[in-house]
mmCIF file of N, CA and C in Angstrom:
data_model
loop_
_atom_site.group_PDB
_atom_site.id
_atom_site.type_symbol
_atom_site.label_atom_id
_atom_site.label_comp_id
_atom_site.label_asym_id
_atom_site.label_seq_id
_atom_site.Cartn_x
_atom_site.Cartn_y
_atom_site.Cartn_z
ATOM 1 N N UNK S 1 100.870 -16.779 28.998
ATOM 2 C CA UNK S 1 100.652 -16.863 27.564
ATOM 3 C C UNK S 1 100.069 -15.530 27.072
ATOM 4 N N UNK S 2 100.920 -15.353 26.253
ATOM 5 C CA UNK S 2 100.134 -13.530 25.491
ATOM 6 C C UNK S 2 98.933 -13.859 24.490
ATOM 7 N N UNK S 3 98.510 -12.958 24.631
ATOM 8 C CA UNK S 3 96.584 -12.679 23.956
ATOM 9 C C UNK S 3 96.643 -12.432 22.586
ATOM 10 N N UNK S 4 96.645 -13.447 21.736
ATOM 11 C CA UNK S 4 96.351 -13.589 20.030
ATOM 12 C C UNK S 4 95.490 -12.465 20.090
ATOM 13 N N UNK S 5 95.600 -11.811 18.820
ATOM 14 C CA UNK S 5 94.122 -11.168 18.244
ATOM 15 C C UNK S 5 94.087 -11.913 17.164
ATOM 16 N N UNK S 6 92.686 -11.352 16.586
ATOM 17 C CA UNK S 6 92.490 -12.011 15.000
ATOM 18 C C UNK S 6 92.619 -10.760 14.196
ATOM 19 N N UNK S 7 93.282 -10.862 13.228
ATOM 20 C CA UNK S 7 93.493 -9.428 12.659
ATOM 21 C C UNK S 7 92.639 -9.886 11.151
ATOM 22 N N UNK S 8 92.097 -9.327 11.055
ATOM 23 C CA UNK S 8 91.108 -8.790 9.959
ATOM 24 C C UNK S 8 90.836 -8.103 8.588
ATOM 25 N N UNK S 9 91.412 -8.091 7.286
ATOM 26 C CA UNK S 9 91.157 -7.477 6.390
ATOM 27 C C UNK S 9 89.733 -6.906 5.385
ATOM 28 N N UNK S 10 89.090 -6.455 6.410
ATOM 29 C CA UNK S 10 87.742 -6.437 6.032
ATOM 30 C C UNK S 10 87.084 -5.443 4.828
ATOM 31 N N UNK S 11 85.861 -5.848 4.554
ATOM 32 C CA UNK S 11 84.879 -5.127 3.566
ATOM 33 C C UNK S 11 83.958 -4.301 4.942
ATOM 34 N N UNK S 12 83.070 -3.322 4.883
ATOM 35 C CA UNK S 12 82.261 -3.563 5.760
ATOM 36 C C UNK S 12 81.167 -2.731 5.399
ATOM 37 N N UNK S 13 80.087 -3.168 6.137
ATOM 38 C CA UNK S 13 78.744 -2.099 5.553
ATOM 39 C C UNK S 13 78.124 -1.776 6.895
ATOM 40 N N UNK S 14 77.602 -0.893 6.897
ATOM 41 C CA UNK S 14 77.089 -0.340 8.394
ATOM 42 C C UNK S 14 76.053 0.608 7.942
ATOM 43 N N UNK S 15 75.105 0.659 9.432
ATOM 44 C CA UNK S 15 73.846 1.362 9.120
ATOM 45 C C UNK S 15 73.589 1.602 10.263
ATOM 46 N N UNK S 16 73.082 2.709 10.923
ATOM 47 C CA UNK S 16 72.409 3.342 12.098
ATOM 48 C C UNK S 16 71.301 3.010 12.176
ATOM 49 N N UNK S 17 70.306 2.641 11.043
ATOM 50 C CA UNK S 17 69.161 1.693 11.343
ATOM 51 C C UNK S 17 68.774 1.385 9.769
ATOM 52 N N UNK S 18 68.947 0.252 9.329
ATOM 53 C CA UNK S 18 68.810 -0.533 8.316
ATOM 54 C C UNK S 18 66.947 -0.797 8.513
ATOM 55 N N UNK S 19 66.419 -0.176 7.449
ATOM 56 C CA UNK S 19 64.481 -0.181 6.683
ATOM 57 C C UNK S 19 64.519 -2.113 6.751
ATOM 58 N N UNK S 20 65.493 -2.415 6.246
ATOM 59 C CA UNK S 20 64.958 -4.189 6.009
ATOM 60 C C UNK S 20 65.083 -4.723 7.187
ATOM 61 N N UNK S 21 66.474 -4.722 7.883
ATOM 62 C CA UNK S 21 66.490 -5.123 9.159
ATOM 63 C C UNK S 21 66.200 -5.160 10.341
ATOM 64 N N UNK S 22 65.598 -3.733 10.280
ATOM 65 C CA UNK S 22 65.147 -3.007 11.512
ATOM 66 C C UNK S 22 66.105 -2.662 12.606
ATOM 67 N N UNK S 23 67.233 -2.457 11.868
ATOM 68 C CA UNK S 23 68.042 -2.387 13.361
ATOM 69 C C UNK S 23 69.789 -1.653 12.821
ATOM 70 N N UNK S 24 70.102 -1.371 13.876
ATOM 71 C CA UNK S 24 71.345 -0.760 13.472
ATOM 72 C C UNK S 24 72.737 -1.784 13.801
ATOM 73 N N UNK S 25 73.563 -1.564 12.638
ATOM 74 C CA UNK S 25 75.149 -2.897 12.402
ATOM 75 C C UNK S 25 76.073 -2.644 11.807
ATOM 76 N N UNK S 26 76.955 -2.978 11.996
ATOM 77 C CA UNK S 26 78.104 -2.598 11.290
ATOM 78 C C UNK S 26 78.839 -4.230 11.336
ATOM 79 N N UNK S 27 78.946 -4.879 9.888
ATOM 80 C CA UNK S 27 79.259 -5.990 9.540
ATOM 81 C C UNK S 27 80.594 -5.872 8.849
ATOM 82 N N UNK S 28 81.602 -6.590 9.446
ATOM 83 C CA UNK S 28 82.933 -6.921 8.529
ATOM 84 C C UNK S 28 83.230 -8.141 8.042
ATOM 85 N N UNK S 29 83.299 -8.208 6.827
ATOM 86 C CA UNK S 29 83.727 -9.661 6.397
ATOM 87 C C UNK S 29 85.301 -9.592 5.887
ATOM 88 N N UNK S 30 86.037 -10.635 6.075
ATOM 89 C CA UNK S 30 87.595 -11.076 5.534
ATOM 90 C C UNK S 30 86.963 -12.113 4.394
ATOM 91 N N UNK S 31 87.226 -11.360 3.219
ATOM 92 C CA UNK S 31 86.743 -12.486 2.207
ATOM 93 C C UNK S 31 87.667 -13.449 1.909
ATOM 94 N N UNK S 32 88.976 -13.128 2.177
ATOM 95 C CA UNK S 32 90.312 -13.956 2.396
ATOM 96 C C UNK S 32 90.389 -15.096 3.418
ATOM 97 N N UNK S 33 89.757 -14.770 4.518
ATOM 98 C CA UNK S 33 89.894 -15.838 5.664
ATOM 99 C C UNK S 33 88.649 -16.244 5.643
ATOM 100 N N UNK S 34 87.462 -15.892 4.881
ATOM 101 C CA UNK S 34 85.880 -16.405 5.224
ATOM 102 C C UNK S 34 85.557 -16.003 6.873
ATOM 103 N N UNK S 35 85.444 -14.963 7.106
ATOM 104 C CA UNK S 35 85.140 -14.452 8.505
ATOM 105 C C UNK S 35 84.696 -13.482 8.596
ATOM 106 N N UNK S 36 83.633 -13.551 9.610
ATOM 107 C CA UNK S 36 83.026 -12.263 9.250
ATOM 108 C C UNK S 36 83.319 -11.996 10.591
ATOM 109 N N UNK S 37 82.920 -10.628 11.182
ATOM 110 C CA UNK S 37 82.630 -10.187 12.542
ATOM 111 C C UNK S 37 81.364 -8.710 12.323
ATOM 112 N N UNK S 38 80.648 -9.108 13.581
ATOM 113 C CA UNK S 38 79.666 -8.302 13.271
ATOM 114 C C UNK S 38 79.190 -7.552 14.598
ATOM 115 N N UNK S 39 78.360 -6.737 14.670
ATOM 116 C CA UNK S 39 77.954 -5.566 15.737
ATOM 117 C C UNK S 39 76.452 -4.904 15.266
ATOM 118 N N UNK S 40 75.322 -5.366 16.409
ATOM 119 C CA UNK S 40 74.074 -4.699 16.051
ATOM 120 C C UNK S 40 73.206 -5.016 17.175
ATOM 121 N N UNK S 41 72.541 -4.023 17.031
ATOM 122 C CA UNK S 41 71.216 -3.992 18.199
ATOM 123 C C UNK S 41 69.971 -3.256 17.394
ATOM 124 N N UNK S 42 68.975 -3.652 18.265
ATOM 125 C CA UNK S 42 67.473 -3.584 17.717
ATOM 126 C C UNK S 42 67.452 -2.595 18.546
ATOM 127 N N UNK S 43 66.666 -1.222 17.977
ATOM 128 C CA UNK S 43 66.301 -0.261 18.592
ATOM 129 C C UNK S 43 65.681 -0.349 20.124
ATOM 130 N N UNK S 44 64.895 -1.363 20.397
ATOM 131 C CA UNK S 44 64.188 -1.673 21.573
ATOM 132 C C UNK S 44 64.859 -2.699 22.683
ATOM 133 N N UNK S 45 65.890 -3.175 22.009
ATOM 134 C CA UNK S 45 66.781 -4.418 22.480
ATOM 135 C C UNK S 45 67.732 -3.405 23.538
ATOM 136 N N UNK S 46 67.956 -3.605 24.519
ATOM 137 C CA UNK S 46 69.063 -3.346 25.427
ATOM 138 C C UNK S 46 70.485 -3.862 25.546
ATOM 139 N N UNK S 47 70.593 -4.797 24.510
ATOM 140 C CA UNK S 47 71.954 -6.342 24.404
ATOM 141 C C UNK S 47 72.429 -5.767 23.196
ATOM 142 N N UNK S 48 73.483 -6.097 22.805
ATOM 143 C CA UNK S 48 74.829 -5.604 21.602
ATOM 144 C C UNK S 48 74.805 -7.305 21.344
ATOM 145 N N UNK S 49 74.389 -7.478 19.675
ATOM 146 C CA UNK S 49 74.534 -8.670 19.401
ATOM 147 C C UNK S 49 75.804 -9.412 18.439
ATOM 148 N N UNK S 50 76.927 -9.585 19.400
ATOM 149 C CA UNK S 50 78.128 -9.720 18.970
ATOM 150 C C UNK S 50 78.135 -11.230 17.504
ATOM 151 N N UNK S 51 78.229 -10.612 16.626
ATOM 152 C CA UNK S 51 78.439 -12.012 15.609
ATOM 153 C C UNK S 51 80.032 -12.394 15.088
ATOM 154 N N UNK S 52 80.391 -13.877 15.081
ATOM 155 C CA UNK S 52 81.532 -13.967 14.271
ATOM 156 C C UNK S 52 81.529 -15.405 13.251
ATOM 157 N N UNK S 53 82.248 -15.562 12.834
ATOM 158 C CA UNK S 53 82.637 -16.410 11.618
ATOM 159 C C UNK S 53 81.077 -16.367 10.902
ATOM 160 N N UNK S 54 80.063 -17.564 10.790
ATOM 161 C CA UNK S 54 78.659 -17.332 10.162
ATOM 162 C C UNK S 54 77.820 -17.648 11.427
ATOM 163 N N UNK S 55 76.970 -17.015 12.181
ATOM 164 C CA UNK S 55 76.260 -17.317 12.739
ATOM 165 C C UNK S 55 76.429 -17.806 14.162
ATOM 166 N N UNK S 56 77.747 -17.694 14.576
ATOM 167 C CA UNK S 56 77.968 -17.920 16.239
ATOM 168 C C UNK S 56 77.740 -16.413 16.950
ATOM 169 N N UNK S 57 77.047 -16.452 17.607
ATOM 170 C CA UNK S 57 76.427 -15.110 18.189
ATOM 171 C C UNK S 57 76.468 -15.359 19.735
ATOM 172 N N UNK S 58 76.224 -14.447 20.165
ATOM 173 C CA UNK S 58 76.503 -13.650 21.860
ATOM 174 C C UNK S 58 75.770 -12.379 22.317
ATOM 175 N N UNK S 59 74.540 -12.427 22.823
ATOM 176 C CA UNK S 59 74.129 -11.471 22.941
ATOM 177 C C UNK S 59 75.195 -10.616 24.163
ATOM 178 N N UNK S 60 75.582 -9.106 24.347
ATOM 179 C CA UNK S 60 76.631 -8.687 26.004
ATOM 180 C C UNK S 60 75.412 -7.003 25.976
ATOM 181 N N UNK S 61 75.709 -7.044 27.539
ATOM 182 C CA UNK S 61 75.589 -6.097 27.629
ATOM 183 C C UNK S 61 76.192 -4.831 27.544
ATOM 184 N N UNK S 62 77.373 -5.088 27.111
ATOM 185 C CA UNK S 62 78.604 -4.013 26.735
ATOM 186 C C UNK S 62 79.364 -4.677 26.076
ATOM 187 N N UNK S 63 80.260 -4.459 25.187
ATOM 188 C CA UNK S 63 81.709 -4.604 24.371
ATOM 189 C C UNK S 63 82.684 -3.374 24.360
ATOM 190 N N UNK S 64 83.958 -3.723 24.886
ATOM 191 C CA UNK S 64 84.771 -2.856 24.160
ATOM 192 C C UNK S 64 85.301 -2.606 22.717
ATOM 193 N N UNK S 65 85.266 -1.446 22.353
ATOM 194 C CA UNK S 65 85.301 -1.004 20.708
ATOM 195 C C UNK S 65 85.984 0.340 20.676
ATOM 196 N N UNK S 66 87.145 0.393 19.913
ATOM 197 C CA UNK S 66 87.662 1.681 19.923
ATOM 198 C C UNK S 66 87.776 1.824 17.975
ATOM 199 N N UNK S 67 87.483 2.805 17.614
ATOM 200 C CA UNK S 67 87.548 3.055 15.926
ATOM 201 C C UNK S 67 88.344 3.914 15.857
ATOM 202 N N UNK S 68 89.860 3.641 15.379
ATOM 203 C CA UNK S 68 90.925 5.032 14.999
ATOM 204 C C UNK S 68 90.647 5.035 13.605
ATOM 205 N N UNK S 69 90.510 5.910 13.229
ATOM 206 C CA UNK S 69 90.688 5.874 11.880
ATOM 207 C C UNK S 69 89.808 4.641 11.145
ATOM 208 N N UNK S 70 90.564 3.995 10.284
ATOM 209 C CA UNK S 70 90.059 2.528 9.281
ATOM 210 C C UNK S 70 90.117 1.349 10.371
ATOM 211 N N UNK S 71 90.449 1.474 11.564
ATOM 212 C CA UNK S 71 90.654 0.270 11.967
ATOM 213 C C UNK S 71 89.747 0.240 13.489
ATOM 214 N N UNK S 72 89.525 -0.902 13.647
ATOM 215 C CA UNK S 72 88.581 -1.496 14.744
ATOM 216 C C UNK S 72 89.073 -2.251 15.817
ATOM 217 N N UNK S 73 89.008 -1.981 16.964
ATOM 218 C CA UNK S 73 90.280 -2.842 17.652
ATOM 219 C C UNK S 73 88.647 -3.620 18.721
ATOM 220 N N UNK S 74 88.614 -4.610 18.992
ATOM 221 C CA UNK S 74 87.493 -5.452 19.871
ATOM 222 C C UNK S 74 88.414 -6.054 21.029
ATOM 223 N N UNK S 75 87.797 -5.797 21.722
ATOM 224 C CA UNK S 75 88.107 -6.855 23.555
ATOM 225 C C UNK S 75 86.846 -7.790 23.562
ATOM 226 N N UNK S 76 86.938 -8.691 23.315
ATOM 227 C CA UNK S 76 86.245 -9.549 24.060
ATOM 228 C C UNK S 76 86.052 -10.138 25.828
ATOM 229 N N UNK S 77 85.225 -10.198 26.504
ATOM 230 C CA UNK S 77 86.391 -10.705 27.932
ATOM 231 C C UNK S 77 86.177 -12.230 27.788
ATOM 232 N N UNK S 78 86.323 -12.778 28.445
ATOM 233 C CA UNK S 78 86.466 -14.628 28.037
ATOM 234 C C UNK S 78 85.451 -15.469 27.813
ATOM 235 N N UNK S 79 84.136 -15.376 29.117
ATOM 236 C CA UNK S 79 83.281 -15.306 29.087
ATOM 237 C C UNK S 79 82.591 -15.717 27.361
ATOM 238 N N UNK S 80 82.455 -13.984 27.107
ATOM 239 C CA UNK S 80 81.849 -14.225 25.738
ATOM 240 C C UNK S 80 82.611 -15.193 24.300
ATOM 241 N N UNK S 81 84.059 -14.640 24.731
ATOM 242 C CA UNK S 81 84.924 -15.270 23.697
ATOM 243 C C UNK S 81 84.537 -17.089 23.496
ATOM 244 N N UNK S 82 84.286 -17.447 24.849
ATOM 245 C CA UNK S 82 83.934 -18.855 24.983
ATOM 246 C C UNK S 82 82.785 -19.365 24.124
ATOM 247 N N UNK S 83 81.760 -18.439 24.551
ATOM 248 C CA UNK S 83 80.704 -18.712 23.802
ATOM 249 C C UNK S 83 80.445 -18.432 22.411
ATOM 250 N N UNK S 84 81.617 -17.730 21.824
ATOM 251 C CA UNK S 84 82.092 -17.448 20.592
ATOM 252 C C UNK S 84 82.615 -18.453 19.798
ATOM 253 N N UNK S 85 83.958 -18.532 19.273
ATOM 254 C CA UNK S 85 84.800 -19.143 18.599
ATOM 255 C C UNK S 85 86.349 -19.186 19.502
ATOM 256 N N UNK S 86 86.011 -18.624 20.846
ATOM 257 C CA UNK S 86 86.922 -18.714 21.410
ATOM 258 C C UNK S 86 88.325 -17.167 21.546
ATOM 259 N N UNK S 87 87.684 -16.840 20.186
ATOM 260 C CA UNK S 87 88.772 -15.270 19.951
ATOM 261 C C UNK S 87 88.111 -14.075 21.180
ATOM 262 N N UNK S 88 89.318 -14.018 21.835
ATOM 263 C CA UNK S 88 88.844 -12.462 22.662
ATOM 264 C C UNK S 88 89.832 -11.097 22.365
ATOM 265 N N UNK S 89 89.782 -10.800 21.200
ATOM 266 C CA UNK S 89 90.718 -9.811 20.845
ATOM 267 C C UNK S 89 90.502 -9.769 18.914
ATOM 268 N N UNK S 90 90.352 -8.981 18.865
ATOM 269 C CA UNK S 90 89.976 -8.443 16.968
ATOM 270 C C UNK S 90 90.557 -7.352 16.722
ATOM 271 N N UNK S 91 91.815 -6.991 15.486
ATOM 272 C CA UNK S 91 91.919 -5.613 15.539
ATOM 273 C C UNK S 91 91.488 -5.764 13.673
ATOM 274 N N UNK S 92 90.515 -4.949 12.868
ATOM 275 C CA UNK S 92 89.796 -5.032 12.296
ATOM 276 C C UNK S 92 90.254 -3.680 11.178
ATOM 277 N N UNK S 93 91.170 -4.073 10.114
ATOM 278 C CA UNK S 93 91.387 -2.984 9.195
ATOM 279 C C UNK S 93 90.526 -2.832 7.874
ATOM 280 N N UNK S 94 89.566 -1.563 8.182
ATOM 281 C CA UNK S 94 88.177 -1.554 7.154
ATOM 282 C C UNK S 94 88.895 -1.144 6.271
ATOM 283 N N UNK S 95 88.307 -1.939 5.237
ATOM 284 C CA UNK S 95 88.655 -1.346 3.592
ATOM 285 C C UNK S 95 87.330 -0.617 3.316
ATOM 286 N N UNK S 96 87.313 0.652 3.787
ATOM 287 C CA UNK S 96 86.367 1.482 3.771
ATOM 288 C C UNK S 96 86.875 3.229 3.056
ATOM 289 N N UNK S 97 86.123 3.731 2.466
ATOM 290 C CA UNK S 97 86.535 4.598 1.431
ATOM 291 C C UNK S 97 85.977 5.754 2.948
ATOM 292 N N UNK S 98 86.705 7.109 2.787
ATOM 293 C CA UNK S 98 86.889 8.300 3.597
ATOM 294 C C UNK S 98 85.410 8.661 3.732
ATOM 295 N N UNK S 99 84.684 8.365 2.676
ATOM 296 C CA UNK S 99 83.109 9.217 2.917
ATOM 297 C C UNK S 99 82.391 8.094 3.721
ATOM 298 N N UNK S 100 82.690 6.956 3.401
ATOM 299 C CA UNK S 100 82.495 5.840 4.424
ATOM 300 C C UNK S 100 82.228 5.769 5.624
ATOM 301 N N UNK S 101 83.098 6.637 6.336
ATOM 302 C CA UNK S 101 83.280 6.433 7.538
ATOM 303 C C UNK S 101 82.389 7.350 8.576
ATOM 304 N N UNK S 102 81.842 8.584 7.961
ATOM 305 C CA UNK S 102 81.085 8.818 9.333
ATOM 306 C C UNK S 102 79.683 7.742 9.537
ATOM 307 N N UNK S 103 79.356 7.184 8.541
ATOM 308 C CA UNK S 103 78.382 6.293 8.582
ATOM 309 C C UNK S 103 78.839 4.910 9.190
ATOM 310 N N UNK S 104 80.528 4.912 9.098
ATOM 311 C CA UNK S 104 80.457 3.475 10.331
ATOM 312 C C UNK S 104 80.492 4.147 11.720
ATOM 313 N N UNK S 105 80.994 5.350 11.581
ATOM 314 C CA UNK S 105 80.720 5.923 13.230
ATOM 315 C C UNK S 105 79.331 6.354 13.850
ATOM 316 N N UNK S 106 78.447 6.823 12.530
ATOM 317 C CA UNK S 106 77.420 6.554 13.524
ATOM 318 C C UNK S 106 76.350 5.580 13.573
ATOM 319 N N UNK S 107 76.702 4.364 13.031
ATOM 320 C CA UNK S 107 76.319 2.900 13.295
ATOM 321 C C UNK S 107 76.577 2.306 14.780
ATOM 322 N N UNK S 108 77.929 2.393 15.101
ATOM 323 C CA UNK S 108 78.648 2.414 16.205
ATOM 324 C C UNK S 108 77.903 3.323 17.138
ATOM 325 N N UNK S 109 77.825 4.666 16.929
ATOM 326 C CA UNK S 109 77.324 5.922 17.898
ATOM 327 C C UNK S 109 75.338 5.233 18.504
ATOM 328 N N UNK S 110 74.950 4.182 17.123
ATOM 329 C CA UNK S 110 73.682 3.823 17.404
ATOM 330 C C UNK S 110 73.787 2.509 18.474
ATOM 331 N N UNK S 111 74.550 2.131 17.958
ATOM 332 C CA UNK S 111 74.808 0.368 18.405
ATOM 333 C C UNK S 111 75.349 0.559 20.021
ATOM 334 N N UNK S 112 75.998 1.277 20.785
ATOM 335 C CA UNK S 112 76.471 1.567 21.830
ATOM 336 C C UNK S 112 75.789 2.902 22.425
ATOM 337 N N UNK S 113 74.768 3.268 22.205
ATOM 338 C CA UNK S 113 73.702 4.525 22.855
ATOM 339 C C UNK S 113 73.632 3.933 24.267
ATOM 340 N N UNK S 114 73.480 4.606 25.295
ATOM 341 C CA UNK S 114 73.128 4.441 26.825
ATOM 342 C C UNK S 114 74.574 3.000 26.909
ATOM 343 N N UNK S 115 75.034 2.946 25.945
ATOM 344 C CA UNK S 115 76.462 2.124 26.776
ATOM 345 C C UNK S 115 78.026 3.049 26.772
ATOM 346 N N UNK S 116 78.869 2.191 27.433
ATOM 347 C CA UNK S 116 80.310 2.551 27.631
ATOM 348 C C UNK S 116 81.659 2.513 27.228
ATOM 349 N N UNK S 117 81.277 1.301 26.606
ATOM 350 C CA UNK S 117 82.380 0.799 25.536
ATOM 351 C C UNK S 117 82.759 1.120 24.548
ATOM 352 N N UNK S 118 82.258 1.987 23.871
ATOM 353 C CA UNK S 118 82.854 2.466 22.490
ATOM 354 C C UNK S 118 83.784 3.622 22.467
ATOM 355 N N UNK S 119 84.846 3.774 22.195
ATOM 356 C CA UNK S 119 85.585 4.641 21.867
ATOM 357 C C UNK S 119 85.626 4.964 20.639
ATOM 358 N N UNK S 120 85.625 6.293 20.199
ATOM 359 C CA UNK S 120 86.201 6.905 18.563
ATOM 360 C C UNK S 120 87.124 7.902 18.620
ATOM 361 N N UNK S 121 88.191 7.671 18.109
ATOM 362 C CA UNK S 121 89.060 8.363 18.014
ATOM 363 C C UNK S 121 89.386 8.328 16.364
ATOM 364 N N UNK S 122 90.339 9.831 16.440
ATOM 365 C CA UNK S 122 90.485 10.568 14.848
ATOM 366 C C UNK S 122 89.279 10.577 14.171
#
């Protein structure tokens, strides 16, 4: 059986370390499908706190994440997907404006520090 993704038309806001939250994220919502997917860690936290739809969460010690351009591609491995909503695969097209974007990359660049998984490309 071949591997669904959830493909994504997202809004998204991201921060390398958010004053209210204390922590650095990069949040996408599909206001079309009501779904969000989300990515953040606490400066002191060692875990990537994977969020999807409202509030089903997964703390991992790694995720794969590659950012080309506007778009976000996620691996889940099963494991977490389980403890998720079941999705292990996201490819994530930000409706994000050009000045936008080095600030989702270095949300990402915060959120994956001392890890392996993140790729950025273009």
């Amino acid at each position: 059986m071949e591997a669904v993704e959830v493909r994504l038309q997202a809004t998204v806001s991201a921060s390398d370390f958010d004053e209210h939250y204390q922590m650095a994220f990069v949040y996408c919502m599909d206001e079309q499908r009501n779904y969000c997917f989300s990515l953040s860690r606490f400066p002191d936290e060692e875990r990537i706190e994977v969020m999807v739809r409202d509030q089903l969460v997964c703390k991992v010690d790694d995720v794969s994440v590659t950012l080309e351009g506007r778009t976000m591609n996620v691996a889940l491995d099963s494991a977490v997907a389980a403890r998720l909503d079941g999705e292990s695969g996201y490819v994530i097209a930000l409706n994000a404006a050009e000045e936008d974007l080095p600030g989702i990359r270095a949300a990402l660049r915060k959120i994956f520090e001392g890890k392996s998984g993140l790729r950025v490309a273009g």
